mmCIF file of C-alpha atoms in Angstrom:
data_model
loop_
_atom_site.group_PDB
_atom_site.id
_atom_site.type_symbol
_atom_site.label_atom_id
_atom_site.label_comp_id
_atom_site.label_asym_id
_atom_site.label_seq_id
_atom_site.Cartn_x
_atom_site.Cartn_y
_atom_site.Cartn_z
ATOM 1 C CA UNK A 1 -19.955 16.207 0.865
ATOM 2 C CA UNK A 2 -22.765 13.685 1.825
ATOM 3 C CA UNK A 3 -23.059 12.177 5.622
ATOM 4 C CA UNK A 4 -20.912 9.190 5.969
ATOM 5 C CA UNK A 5 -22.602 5.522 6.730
ATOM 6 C CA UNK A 6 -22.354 3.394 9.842
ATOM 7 C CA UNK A 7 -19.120 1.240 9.764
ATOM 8 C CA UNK A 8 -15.436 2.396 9.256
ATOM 9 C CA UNK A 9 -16.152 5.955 10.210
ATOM 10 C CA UNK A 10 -12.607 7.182 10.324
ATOM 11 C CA UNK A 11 -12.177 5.853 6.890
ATOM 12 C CA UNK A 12 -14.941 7.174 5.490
ATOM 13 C CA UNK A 13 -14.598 10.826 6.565
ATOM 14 C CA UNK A 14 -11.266 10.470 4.702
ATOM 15 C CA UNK A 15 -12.853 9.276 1.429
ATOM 16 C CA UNK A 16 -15.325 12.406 2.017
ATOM 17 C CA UNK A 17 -12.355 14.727 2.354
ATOM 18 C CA UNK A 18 -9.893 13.503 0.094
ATOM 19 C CA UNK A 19 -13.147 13.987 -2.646
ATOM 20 C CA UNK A 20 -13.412 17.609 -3.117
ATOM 21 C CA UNK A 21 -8.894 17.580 -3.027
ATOM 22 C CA UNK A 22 -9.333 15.216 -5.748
ATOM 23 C CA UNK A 23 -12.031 16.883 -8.109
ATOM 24 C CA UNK A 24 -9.903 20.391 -7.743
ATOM 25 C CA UNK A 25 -13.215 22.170 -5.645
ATOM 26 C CA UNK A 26 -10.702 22.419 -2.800
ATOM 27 C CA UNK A 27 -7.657 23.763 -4.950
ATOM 28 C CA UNK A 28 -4.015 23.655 -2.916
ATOM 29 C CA UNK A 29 -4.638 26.744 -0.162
ATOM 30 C CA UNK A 30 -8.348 25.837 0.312
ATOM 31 C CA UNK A 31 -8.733 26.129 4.263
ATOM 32 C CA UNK A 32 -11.235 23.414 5.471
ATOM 33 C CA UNK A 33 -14.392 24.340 7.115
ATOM 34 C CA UNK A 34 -14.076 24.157 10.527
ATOM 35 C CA UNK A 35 -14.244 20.381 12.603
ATOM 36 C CA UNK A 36 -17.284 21.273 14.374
ATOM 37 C CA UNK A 37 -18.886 22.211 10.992
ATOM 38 C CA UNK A 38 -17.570 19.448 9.214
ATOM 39 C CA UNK A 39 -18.632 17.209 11.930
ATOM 40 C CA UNK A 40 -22.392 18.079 11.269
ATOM 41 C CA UNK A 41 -22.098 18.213 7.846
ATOM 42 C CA UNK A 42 -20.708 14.800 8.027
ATOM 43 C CA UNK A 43 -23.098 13.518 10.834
ATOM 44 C CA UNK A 44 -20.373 12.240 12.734
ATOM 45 C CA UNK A 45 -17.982 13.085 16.092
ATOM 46 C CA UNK A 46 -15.114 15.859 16.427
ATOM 47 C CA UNK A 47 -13.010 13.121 17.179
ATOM 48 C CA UNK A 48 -13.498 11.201 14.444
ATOM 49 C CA UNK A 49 -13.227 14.348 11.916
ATOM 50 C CA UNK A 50 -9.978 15.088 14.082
ATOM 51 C CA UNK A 51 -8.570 11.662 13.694
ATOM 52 C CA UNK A 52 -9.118 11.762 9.230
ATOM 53 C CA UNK A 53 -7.459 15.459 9.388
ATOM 54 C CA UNK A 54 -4.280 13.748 11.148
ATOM 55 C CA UNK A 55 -4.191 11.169 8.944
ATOM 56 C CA UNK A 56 -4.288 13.203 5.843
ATOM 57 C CA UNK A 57 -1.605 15.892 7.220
ATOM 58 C CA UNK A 58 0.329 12.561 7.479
ATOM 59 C CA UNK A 59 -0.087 11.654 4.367
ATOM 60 C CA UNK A 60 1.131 15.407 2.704
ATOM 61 C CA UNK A 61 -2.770 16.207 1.490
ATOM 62 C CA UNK A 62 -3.498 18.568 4.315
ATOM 63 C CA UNK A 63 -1.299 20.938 6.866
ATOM 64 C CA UNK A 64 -2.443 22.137 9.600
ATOM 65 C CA UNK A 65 -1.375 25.476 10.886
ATOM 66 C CA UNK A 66 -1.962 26.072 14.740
ATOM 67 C CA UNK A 67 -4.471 28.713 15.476
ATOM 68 C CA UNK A 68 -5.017 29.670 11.785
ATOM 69 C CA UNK A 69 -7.111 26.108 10.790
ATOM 70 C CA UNK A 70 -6.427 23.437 8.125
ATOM 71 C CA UNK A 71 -5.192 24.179 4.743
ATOM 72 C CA UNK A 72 -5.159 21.545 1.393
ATOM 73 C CA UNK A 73 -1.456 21.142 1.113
ATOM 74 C CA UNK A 74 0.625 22.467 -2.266
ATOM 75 C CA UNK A 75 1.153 19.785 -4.553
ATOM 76 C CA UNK A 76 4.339 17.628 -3.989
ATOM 77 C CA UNK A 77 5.556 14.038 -4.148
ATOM 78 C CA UNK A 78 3.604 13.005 -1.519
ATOM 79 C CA UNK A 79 0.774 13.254 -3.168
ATOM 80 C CA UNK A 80 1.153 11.181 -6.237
ATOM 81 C CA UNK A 81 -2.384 9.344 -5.056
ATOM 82 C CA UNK A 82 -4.141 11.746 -6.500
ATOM 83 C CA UNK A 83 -3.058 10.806 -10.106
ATOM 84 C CA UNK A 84 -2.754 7.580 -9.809
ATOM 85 C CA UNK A 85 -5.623 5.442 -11.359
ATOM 86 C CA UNK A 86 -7.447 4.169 -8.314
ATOM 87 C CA UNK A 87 -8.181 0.402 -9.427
ATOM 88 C CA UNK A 88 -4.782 -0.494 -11.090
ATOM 89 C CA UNK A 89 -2.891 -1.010 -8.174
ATOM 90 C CA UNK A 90 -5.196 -2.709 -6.319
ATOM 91 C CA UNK A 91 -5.696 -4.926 -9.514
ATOM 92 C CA UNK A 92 -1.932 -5.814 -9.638
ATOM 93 C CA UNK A 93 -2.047 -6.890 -5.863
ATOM 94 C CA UNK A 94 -4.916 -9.438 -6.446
ATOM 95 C CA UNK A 95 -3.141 -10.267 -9.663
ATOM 96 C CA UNK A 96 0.020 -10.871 -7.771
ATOM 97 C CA UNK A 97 -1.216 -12.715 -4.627
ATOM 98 C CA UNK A 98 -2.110 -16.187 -6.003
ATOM 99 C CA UNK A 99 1.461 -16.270 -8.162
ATOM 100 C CA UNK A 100 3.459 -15.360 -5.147
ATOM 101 C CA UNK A 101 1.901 -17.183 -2.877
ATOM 102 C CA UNK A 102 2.721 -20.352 -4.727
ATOM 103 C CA UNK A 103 6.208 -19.274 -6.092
ATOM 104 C CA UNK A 104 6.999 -19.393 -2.042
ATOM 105 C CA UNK A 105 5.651 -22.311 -1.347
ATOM 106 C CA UNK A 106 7.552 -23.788 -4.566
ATOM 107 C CA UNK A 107 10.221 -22.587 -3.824
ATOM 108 C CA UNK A 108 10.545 -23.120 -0.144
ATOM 109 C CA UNK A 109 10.414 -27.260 -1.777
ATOM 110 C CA UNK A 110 12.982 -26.495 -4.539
ATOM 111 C CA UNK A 111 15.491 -23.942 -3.795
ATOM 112 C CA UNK A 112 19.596 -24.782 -4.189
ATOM 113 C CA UNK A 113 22.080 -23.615 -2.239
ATOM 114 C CA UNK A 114 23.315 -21.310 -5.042
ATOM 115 C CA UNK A 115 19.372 -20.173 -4.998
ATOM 116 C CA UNK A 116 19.081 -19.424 -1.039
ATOM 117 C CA UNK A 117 22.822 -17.633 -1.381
ATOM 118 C CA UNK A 118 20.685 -14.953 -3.946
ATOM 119 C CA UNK A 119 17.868 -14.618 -2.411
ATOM 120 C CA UNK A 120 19.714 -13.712 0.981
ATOM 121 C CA UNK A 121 21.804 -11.051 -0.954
ATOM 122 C CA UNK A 122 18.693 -10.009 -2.595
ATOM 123 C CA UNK A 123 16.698 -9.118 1.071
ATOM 124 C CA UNK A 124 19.787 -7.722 2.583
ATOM 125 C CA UNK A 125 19.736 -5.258 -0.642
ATOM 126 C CA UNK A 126 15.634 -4.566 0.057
ATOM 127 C CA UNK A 127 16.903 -3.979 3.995
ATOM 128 C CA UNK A 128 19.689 -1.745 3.082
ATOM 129 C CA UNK A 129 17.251 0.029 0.178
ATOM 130 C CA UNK A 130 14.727 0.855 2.835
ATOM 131 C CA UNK A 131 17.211 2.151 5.323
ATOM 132 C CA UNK A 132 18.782 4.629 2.974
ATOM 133 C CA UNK A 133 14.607 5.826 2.497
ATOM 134 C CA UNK A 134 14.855 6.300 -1.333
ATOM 135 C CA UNK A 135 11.900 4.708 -2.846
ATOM 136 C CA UNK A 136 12.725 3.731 -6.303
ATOM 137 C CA UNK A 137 15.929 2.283 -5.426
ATOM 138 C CA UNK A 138 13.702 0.596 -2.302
ATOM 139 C CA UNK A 139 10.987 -0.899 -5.500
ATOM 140 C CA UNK A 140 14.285 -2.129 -7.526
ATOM 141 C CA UNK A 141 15.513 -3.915 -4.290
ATOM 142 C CA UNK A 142 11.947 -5.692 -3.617
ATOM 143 C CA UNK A 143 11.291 -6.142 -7.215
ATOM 144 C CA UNK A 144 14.710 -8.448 -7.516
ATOM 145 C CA UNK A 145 13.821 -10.363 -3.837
ATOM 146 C CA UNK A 146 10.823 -11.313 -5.409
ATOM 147 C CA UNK A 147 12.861 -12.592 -8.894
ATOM 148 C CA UNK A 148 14.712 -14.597 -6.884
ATOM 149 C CA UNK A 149 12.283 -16.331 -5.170
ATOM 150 C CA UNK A 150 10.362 -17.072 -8.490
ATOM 151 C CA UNK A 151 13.314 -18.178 -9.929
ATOM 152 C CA UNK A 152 14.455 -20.363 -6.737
ATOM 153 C CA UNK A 153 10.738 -22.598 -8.251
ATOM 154 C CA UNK A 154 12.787 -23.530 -11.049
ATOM 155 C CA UNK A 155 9.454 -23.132 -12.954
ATOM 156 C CA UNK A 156 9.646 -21.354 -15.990
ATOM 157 C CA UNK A 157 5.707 -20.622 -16.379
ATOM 158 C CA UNK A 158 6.036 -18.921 -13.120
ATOM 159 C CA UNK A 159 8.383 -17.151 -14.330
ATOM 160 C CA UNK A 160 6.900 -15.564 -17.091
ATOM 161 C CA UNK A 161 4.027 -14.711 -15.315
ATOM 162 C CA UNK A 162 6.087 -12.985 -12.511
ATOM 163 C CA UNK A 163 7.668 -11.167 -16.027
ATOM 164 C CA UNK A 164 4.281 -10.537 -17.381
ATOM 165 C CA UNK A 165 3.336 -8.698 -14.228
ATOM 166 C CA UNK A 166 6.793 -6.889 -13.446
ATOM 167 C CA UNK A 167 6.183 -3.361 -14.988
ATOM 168 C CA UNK A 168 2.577 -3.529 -12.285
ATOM 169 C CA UNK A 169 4.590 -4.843 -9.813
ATOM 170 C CA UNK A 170 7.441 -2.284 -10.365
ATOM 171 C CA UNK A 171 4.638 0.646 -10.506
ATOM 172 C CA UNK A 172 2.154 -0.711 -7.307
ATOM 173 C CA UNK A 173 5.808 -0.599 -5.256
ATOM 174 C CA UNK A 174 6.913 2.690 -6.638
ATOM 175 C CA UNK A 175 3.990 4.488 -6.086
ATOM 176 C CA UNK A 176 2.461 3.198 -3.378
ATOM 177 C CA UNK A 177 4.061 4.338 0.243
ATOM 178 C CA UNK A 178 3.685 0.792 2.142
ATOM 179 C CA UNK A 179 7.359 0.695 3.773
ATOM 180 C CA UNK A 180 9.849 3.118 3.101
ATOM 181 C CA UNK A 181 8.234 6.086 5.017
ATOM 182 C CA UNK A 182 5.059 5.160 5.611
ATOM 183 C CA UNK A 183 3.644 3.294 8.836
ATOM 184 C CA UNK A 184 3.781 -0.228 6.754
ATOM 185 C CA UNK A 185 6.604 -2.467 7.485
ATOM 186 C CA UNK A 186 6.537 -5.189 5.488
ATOM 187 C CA UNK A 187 10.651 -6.124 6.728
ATOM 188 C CA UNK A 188 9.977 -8.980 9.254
ATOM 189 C CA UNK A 189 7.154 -10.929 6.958
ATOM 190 C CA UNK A 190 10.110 -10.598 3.891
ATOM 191 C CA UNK A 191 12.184 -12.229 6.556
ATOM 192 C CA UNK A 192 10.246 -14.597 7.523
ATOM 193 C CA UNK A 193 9.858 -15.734 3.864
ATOM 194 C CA UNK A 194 13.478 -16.116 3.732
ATOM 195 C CA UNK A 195 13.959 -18.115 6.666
ATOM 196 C CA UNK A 196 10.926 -20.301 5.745
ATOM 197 C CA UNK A 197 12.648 -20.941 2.254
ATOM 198 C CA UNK A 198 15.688 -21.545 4.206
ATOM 199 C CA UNK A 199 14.004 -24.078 6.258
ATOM 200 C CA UNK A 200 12.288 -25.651 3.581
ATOM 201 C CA UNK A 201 9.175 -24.542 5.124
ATOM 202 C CA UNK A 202 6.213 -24.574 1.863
ATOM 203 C CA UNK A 203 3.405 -23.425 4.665
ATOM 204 C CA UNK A 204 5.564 -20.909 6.481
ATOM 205 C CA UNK A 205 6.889 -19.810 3.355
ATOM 206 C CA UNK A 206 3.403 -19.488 1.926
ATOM 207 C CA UNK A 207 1.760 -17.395 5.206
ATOM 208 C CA UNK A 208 4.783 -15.177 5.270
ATOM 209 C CA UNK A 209 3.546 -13.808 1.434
ATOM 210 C CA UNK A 210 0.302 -13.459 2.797
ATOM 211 C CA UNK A 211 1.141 -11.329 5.375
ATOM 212 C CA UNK A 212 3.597 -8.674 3.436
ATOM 213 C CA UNK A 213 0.603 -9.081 0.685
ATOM 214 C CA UNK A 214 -1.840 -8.559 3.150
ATOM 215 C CA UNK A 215 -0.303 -5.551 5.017
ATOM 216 C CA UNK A 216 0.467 -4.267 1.554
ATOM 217 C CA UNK A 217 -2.763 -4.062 0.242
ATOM 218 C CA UNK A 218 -4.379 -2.354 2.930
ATOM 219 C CA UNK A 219 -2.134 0.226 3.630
ATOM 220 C CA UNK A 220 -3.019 0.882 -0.382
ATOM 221 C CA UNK A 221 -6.733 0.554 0.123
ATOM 222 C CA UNK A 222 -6.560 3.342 2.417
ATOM 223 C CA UNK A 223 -4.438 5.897 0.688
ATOM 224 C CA UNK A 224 -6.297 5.438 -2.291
ATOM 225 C CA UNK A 225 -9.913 5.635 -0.282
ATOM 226 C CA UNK A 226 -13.271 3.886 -0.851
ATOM 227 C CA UNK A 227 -15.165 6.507 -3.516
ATOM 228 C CA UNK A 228 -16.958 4.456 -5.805
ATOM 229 C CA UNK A 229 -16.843 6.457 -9.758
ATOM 230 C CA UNK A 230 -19.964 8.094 -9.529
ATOM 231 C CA UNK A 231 -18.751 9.415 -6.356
ATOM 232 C CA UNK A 232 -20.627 7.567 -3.575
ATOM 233 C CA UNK A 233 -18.816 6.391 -0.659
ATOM 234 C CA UNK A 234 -18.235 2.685 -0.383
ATOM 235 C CA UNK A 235 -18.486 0.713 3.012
ATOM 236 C CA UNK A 236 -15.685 -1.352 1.662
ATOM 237 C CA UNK A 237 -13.267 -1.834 4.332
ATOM 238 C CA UNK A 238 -9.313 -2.986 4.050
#
């Protein structure tokens, strides 16, 4: 592991430890040098090394077992992160943002009745979906809010675009943990869309996106850390 830069520290001790995980040199069972060692090895505080352990325990990659140290945790569905290719679901999120943001504020301007009635049935589904916890049936339940509100534009170009990007869509919700158990909650920026389309509110509409896109993105940006490909860490910061 190299010393982390100035800037982002917690985030970048997690990048340096969720490195050797990734490249199989710390196999599942691999107990973790020691924080004081790994805190001069990484030129940085205890505290910080303390506060990237934590987070990583909470995200399934490491466990920590009281007065025995910290162990790289068995593979499981926690950890699908580690296979997942670490640019494409960041590239459907900036692929989705401009789209969405303007299918909200379209169809905050243009919705029907018969329009607000689905997309009110379709975010009580998503709020039911994320209360029962179970992901994919969480990603169907967001993936038809969003439908609606595309189709509330009454804009047929929009909607094949929003088509064109479903399966990336479909994938960046299932396998990315912002909401349903994670410590993302995107629920009061999806209402707020609704009640903005409700209103007829285009700006409202149109800030609400940005904020559940926002939020979103990075949550993602952290669990899929700042390595560059040739293995350098990035300052790059959500």
């Amino acid at each position: 592991m190299r010393a982390v830069r100035r800037g982002g520290l917690v985030e970048q001790v997690i990048d340096a430890l969720t490195a050797p995980i990734e490249s199989g040199e710390w196999p599942p069972g691999h107990r973790l040098p020691a924080v004081t060692d790994l805190a001069a090895e990484l030129e940085v505080g205890r505290s910080t090394v303390r506060e990237a352990v934590q987070a990583l325990a909470h995200r399934g990659l490491l466990e920590v077992a009281q007065g025995r140290g910290t162990f790289v945790a068995d593979p499981g569905p926690g950890q699908w992160i580690l296979q997942l290719r670490r640019s494409a679901a960041l590239d459907v999120y900036e692929a989705r943002r401009g789209p969405e943001i303007e299918a909200a504020r379209l169809a905050a301007l243009r919705r029907t009745d018969d329009d607000l009635a689905a997309i009110e049935a379709a975010v009580a589904e998503r709020r039911a979906a994320r209360t029962c916890g179970a992901v994919g049936e969480w990603a169907a339940a967001d993936l038809a809010l969003h439908r609606a509100v595309v189709a509330a534009t009454h804009n047929p170009v929009l909607g094949r675009l929003f088509d064109a990007l479903a399966d990336g869509v479909h994938d960046s919700f299932t396998h990315q943990s912002a909401d349903p158990g994670s410590g993302v909650d995107t629920a009061d920026e999806h209402d707020a869309l609704v009640d903005a389309i409700a209103r007829r509110d285009p700006e409202a509409a149109a800030a609400a996106t940005r904020g559940y896109l926002d939020a979103c993105e990075g949550e993602l940006r952290v669990l899929l850390g700042g390595a560059s490909p040739d293995g350098a860490l990035s300052d790059r910061t959500p």
